[in-house]
Coordinates of N, CA and C in Angstrom, one line a residue:
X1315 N 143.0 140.5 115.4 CA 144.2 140.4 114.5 C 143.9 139.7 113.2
X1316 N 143.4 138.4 113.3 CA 142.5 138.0 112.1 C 141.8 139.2 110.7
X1317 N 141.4 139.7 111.4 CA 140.5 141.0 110.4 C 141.5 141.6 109.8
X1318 N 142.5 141.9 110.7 CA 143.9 142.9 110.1 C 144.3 142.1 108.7
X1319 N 143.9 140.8 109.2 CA 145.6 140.1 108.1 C 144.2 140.1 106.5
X1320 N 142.8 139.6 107.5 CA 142.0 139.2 105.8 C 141.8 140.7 104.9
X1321 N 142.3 141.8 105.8 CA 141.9 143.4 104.8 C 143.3 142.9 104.2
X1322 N 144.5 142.6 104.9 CA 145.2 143.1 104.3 C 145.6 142.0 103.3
X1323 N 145.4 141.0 103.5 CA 145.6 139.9 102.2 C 144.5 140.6 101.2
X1324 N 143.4 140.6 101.2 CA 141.9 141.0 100.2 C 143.1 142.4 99.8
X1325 N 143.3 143.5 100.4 CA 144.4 144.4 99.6 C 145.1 144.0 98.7
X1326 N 146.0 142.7 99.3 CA 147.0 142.8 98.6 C 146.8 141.7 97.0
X1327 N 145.5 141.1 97.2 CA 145.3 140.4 95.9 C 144.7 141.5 94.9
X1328 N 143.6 142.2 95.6 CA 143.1 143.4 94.7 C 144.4 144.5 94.0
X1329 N 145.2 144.7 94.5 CA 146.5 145.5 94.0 C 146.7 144.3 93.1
X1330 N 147.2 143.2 93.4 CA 147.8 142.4 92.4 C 147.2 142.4 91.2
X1331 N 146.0 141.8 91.2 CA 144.9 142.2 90.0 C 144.7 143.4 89.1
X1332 N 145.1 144.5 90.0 CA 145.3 145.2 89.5 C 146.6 145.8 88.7
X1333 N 147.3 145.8 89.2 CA 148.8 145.8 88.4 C 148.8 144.8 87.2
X1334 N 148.1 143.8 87.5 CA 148.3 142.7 86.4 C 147.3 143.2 85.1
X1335 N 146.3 143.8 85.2 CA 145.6 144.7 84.8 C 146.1 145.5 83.6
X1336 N 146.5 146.6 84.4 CA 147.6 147.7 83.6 C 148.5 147.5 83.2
X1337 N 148.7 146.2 83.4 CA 150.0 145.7 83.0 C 149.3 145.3 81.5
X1338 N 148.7 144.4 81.0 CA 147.9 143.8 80.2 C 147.5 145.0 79.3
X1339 N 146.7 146.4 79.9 CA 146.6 147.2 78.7 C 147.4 147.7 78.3
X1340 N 148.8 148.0 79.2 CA 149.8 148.4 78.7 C 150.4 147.7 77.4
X1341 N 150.3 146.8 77.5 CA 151.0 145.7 75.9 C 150.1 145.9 75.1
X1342 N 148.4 145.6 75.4 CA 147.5 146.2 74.1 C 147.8 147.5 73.2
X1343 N 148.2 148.3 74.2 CA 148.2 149.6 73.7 C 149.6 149.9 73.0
X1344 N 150.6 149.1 73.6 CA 151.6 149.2 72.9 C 151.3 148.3 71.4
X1345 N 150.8 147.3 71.6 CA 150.7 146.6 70.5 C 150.1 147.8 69.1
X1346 N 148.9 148.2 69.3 CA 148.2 149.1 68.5 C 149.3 150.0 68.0
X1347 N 150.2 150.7 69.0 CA 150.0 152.1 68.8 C 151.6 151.0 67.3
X1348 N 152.3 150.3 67.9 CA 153.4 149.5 66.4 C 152.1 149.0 65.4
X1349 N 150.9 148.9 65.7 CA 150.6 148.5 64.1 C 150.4 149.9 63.1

């Protein structure tokens, strides 16, 4: 059960990082596309 929870915590930080991610180029990109 252990193994289940460390994939699924390690998932669920890698998604977070990731959304946080795209989130971040999302505003660069928005930033550029108003200058």
């Amino acid at each position: 059960m252990a193994n289940v929870q460390q994939k699924a915590r390690l998932w669920f930080h890698e998604s977070k990082s990731t959304i946080t991610v795209q989130g971040i180029i999302r505003l660069e990109y928005r930033n550029c596309q108003s200058l």
